[in-house]
mmCIF file of C-alpha atoms and ligand atoms in Angstrom:
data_model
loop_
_atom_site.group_PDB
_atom_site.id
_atom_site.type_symbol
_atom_site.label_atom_id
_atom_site.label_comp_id
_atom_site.label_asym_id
_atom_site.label_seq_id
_atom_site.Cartn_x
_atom_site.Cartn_y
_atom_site.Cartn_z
ATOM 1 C CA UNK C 138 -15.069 -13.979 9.698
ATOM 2 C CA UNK C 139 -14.656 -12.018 6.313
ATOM 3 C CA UNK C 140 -11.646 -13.313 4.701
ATOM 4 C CA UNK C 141 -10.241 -10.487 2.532
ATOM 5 C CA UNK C 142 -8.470 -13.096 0.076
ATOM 6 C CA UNK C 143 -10.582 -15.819 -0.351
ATOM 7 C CA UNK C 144 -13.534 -15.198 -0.797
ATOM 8 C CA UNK C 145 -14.368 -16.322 -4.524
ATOM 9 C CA UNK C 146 -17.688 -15.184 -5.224
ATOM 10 C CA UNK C 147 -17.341 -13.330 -8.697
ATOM 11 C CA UNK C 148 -17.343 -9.662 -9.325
ATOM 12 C CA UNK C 149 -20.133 -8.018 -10.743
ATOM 13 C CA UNK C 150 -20.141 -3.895 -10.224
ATOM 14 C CA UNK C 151 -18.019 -1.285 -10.181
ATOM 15 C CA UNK C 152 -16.404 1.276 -8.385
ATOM 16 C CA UNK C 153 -18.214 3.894 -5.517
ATOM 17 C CA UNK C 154 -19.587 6.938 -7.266
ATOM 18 C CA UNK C 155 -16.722 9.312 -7.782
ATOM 19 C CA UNK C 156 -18.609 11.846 -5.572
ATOM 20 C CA UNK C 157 -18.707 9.545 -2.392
ATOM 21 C CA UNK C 158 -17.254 11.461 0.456
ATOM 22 C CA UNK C 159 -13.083 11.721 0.323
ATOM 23 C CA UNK C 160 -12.724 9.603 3.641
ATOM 24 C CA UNK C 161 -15.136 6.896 4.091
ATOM 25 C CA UNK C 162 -14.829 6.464 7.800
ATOM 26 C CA UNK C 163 -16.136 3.296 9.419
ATOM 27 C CA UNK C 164 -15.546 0.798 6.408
ATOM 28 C CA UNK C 165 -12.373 -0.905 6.819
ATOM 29 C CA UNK C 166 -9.999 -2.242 3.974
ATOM 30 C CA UNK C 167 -8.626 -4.798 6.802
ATOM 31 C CA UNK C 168 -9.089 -7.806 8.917
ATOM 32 C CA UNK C 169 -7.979 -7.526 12.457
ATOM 33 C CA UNK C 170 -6.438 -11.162 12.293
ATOM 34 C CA UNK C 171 -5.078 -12.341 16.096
ATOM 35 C CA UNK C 172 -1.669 -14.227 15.386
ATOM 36 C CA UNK C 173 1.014 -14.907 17.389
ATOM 37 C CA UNK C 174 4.392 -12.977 17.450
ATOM 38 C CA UNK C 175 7.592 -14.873 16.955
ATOM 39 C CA UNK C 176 10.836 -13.892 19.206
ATOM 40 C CA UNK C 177 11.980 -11.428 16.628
ATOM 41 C CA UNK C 178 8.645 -9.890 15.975
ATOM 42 C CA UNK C 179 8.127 -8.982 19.411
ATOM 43 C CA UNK C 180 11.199 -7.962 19.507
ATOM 44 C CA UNK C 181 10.818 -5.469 16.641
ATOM 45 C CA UNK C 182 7.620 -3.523 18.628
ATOM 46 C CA UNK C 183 9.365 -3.755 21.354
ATOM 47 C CA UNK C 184 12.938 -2.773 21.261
ATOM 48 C CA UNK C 185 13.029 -1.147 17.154
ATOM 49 C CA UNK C 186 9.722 0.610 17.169
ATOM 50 C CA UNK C 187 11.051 3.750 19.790
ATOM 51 C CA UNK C 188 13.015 4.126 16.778
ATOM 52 C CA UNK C 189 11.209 3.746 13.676
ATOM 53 C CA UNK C 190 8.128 3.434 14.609
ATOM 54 C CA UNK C 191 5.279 6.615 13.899
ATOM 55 C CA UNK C 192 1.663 7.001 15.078
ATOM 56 C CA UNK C 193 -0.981 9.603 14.273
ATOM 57 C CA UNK C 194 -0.191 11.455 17.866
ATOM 58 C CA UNK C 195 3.206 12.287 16.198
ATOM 59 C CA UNK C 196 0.440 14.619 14.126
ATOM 60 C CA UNK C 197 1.854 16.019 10.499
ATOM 61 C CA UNK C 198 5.616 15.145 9.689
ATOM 62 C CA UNK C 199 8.082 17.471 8.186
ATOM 63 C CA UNK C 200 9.718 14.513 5.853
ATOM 64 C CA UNK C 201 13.062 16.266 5.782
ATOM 65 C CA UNK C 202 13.272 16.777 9.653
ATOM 66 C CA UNK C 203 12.311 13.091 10.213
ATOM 67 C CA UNK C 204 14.896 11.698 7.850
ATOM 68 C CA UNK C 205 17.382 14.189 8.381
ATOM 69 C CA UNK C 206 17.685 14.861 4.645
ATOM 70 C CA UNK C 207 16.109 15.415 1.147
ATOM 71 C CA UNK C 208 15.568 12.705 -0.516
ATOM 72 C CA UNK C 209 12.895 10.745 -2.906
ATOM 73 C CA UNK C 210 10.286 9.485 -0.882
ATOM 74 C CA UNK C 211 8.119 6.228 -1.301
ATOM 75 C CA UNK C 212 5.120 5.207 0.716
ATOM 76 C CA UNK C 213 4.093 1.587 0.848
ATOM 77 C CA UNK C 214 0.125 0.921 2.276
ATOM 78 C CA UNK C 215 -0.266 -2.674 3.470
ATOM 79 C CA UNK C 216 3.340 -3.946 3.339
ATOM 80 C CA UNK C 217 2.084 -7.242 5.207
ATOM 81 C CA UNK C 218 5.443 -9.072 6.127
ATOM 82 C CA UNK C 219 7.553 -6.209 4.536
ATOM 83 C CA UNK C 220 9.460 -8.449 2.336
ATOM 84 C CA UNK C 221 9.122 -6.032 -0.904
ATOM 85 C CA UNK C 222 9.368 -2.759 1.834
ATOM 86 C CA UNK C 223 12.972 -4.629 3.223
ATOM 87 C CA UNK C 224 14.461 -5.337 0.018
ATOM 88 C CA UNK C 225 14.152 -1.895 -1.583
ATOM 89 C CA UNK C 226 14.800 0.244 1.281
ATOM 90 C CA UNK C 227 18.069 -1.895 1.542
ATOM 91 C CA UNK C 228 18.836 -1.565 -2.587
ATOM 92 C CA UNK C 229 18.097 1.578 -2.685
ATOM 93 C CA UNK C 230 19.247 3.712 0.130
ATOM 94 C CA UNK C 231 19.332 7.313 -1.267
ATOM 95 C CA UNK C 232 15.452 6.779 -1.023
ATOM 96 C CA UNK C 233 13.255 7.293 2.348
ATOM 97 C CA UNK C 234 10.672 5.006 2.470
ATOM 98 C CA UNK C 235 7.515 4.752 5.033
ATOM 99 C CA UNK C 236 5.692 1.902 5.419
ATOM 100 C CA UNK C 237 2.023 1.820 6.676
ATOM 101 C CA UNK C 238 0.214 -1.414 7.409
ATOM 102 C CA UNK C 239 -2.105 -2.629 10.737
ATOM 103 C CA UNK C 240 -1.063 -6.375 11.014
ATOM 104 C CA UNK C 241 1.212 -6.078 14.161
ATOM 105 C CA UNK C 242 3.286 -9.643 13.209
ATOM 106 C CA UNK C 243 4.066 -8.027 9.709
ATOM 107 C CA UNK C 244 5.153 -4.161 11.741
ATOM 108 C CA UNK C 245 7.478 -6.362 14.246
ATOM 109 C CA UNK C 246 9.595 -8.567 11.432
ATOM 110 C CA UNK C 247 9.667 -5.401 9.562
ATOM 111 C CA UNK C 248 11.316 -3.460 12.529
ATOM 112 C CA UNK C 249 13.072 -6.305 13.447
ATOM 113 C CA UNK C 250 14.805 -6.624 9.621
ATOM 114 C CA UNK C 251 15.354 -3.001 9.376
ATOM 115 C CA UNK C 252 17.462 -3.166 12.477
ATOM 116 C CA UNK C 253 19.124 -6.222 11.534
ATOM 117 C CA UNK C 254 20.018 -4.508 8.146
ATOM 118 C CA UNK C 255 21.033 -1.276 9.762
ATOM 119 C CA UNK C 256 18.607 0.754 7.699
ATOM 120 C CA UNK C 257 18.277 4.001 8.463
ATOM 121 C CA UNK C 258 15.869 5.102 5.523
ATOM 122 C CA UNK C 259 12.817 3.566 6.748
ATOM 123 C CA UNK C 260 10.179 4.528 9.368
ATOM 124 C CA UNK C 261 6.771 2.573 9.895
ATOM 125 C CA UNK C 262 3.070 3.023 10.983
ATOM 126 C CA UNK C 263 0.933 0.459 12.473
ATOM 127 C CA UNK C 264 -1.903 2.394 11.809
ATOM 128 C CA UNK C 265 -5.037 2.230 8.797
ATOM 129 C CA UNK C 266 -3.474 3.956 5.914
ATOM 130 C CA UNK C 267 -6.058 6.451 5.552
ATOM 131 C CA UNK C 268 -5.746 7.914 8.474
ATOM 132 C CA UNK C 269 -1.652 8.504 8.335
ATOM 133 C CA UNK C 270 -2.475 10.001 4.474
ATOM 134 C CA UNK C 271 -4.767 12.182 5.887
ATOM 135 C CA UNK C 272 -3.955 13.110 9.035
ATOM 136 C CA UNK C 273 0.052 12.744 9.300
ATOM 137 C CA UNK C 274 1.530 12.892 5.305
ATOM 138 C CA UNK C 275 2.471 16.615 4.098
ATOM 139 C CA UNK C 276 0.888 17.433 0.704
ATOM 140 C CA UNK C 277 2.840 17.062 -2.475
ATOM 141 C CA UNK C 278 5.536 15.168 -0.220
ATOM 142 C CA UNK C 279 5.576 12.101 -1.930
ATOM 143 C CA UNK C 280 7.519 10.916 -4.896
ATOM 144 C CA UNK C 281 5.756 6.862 -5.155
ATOM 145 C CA UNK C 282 2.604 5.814 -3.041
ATOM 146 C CA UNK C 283 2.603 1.876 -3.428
ATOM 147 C CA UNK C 284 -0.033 -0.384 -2.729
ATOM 148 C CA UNK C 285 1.634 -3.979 -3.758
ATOM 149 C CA UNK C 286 -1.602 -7.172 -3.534
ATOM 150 C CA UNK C 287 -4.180 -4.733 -1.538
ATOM 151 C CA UNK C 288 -7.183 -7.254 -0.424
ATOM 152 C CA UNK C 289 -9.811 -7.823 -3.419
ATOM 153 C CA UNK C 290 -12.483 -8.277 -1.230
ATOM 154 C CA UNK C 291 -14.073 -10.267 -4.479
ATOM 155 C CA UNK C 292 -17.390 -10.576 -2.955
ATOM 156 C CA UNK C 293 -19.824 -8.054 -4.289
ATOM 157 C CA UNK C 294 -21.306 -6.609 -1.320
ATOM 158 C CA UNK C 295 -17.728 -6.540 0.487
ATOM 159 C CA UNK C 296 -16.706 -4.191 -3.081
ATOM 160 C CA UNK C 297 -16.803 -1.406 -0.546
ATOM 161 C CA UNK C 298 -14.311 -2.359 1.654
ATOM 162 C CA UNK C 299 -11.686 -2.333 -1.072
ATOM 163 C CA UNK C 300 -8.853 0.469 -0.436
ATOM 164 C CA UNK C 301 -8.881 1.731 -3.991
ATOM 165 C CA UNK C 302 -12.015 3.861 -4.168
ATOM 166 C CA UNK C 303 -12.490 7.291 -5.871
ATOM 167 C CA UNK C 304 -11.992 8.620 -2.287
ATOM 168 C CA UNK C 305 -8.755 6.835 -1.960
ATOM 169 C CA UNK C 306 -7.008 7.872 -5.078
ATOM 170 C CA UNK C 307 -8.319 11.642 -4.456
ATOM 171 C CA UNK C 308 -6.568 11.942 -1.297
ATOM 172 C CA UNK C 309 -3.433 9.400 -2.564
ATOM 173 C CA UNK C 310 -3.380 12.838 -5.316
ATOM 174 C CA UNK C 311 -3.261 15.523 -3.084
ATOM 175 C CA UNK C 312 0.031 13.868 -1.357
ATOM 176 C CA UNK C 313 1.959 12.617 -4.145
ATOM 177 C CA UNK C 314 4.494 15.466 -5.887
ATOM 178 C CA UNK C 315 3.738 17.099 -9.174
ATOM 179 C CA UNK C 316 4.906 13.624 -11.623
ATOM 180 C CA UNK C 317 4.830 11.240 -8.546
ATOM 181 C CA UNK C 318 3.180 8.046 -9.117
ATOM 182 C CA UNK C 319 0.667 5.718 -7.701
ATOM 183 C CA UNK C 320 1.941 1.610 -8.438
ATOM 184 C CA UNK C 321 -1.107 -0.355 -7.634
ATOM 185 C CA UNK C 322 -0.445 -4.562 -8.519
ATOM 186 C CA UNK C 323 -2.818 -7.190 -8.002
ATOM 187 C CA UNK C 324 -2.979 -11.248 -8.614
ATOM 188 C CA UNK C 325 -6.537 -10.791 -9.113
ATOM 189 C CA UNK C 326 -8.006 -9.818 -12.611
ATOM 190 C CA UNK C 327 -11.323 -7.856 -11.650
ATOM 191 C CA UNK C 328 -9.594 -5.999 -8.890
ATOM 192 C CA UNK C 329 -7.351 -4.659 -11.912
ATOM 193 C CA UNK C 330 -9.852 -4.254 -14.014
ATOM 194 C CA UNK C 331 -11.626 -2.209 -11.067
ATOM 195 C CA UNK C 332 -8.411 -0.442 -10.250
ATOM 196 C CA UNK C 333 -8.170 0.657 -13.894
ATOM 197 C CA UNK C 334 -11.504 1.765 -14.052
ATOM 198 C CA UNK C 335 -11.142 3.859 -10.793
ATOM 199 C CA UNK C 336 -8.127 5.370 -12.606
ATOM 200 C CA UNK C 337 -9.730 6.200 -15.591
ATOM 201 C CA UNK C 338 -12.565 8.358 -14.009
ATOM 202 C CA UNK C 339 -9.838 10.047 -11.299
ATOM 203 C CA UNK C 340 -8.761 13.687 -12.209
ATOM 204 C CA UNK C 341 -5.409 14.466 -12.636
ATOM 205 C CA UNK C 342 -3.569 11.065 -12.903
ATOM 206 C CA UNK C 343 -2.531 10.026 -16.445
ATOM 207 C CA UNK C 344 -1.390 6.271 -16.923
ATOM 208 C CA UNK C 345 1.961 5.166 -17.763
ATOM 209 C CA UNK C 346 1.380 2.428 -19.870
ATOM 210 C CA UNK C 347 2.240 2.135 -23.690
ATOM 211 C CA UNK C 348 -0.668 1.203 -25.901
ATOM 212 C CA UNK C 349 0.361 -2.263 -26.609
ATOM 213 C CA UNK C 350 0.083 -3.319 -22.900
ATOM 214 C CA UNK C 351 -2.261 -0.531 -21.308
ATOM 215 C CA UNK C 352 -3.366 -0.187 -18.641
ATOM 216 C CA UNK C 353 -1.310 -2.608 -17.471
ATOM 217 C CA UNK C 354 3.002 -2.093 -17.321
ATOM 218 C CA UNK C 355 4.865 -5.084 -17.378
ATOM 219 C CA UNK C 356 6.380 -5.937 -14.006
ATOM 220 C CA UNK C 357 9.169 -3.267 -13.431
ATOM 221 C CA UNK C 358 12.510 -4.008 -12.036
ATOM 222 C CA UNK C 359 12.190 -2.378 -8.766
ATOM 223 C CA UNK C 360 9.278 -3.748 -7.804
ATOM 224 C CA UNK C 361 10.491 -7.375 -5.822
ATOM 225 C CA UNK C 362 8.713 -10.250 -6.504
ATOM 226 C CA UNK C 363 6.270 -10.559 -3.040
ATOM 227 C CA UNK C 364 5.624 -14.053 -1.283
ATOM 228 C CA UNK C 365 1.889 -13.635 -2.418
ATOM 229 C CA UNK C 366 2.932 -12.996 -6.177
ATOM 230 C CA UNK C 367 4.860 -16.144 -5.999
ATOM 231 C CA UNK C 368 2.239 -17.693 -4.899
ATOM 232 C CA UNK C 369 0.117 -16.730 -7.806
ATOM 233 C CA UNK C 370 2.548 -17.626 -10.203
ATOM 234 C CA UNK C 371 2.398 -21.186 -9.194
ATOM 235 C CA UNK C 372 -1.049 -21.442 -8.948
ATOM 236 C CA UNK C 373 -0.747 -19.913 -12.794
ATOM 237 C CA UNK C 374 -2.425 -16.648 -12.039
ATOM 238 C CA UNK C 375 -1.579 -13.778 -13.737
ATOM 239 C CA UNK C 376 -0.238 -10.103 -12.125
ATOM 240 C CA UNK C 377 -0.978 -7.027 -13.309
ATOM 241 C CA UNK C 378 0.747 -3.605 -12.494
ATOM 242 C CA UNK C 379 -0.798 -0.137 -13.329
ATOM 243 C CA UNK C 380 1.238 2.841 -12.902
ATOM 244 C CA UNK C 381 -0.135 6.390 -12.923
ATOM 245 C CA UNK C 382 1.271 9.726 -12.630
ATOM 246 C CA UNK C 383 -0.042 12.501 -11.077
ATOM 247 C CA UNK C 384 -0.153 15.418 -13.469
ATOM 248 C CA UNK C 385 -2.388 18.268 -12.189
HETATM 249 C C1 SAM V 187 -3.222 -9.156 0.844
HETATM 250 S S1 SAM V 187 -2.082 -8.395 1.941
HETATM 251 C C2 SAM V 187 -0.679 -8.031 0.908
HETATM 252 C C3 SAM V 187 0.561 -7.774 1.690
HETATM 253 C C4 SAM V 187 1.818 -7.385 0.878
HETATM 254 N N1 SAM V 187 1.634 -6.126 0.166
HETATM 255 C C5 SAM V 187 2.252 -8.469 -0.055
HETATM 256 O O1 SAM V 187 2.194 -8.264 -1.271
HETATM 257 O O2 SAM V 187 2.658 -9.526 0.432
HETATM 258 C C6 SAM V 187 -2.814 -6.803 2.185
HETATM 259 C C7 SAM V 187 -2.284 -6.095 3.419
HETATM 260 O O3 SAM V 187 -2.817 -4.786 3.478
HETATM 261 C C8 SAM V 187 -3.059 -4.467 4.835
HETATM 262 N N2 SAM V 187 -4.060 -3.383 4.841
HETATM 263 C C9 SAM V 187 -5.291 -3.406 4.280
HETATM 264 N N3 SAM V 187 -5.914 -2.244 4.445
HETATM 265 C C10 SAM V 187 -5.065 -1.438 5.146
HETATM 266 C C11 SAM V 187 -5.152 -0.104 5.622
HETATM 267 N N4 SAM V 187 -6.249 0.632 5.428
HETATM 268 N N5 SAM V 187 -4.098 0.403 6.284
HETATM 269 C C12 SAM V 187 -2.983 -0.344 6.499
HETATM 270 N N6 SAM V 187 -2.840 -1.620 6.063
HETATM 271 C C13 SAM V 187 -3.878 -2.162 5.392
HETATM 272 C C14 SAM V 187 -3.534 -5.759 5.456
HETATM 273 O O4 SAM V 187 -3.340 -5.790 6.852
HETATM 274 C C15 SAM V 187 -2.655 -6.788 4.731
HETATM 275 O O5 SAM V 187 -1.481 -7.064 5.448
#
């Protein structure tokens, strides 16, 4: 099976042509991985999700209605276990956040920390990411889109199957606010580099970054340290984050 993460062959070429078609249906960012659910995983889909939980049948989302409020609003694509999604929906709760990702394990202990927590700024997809930003998100809603440690894919002919393509960042655009942002960080040095590059060529996003450390932004506070950035700090790999706002 294709292993998203570990699969070391170098990379060699960049980016899809900016012109590629806005939703490349059929190639998937994601592994489908079977995994068994602990206790309180299952018991997050099963008991939370009536709750919290979202799919595309609930069609396009008035933000305010759902949350019962106005409010900044954060996206996060591919939480995984939800660690990062847990701790800043709990440290900041003047902020709705929505988290997308498919891996059912990670949805459950999300739902099943959210409850635990008592959040009540949080709702969650188990759905691809692509679809709820096209199908489900209002435009100009959005105040962050993050996308924390997205799959490199490193293997060149698997390059398409990364999430941040021309078409992705086009339609991440049309949903993010006037001055929102788009927070991509990665453990992996040519997915930066590619994520950078993708940047550069995408209308209407300018990069945050000062000169002495562009295109990269040193780590910011809000941004919790995840289980797999830990895990590249000990095997000494570096992180890089890239911030860019939406301007036009
Ligand atoms: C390498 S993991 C990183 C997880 C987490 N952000 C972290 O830092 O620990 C990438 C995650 O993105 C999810 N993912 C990839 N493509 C996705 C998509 N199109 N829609 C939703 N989730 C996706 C995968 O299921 C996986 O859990």
């Amino acid at each position: 099976m294709n292993d998203p993460y570990h699969d070391e062959t170098p990379s060699t070429t960049g980016p899809e042509h900016p012109d590629a078609p806005l939703h490349r249906r059929g190639i998937k960012s994601y592994v489908l991985r079977a995994g068994r659910m602990t206790a309180a995983q299952t018991r997050g889909l099963e008991e939370v999700w009536p709750r919290l939980g979202l799919t595309l049948a609930d069609g396009r989302q008035d933000l305010d209605s759902l949350f019962g409020r106005q409010a900044p609003r954060v996206v996060e694509v591919g939480f995984g276990m939800g660690a990062s999604l847990i701790e800043q929906a709990e440290t900041h709760p003047d902020t709705d956040f929505i988290g997308i990702e498919v891996h059912a394990p990670g949805v459950g202990k999300l739902l099943d920390e959210a409850d635990k927590r008592g959040l009540t700024n949080l709702r969650v997809y188990r759905e691809d990411a692509l679809a709820v930003l096209e199908r489900c998100l209002p435009e100009a809603s959005l105040d962050t889109l993050q996308l924390f440690f997205p799959d490199p894919w490193p293997k060149k002919k698997h390059h398409k199957r990364r999430i941040v393509q021309p078409a992705f960042v086009a339609l991440v655009r049309t949903r993010l606010k006037l001055g929102g942002t788009l927070h991509m960080a990665t453990d992996w040095k040519a997915y930066a580099e590619w994520m950078a590059e993708v940047m550069e060529a995408a209308p209407g996003f300018v990069n945050t970054a000062t000169p002495d450390t562009a295109p990269y932004v040193p780590r910011p506070a809000f941004r919790p340290l995840t289980k797999f950035e830990a895990r590249g700090e000990k095997l000494g790999h570096g992180v890089w984050d890239l911030i860019y706002r939406r301007v036009d």
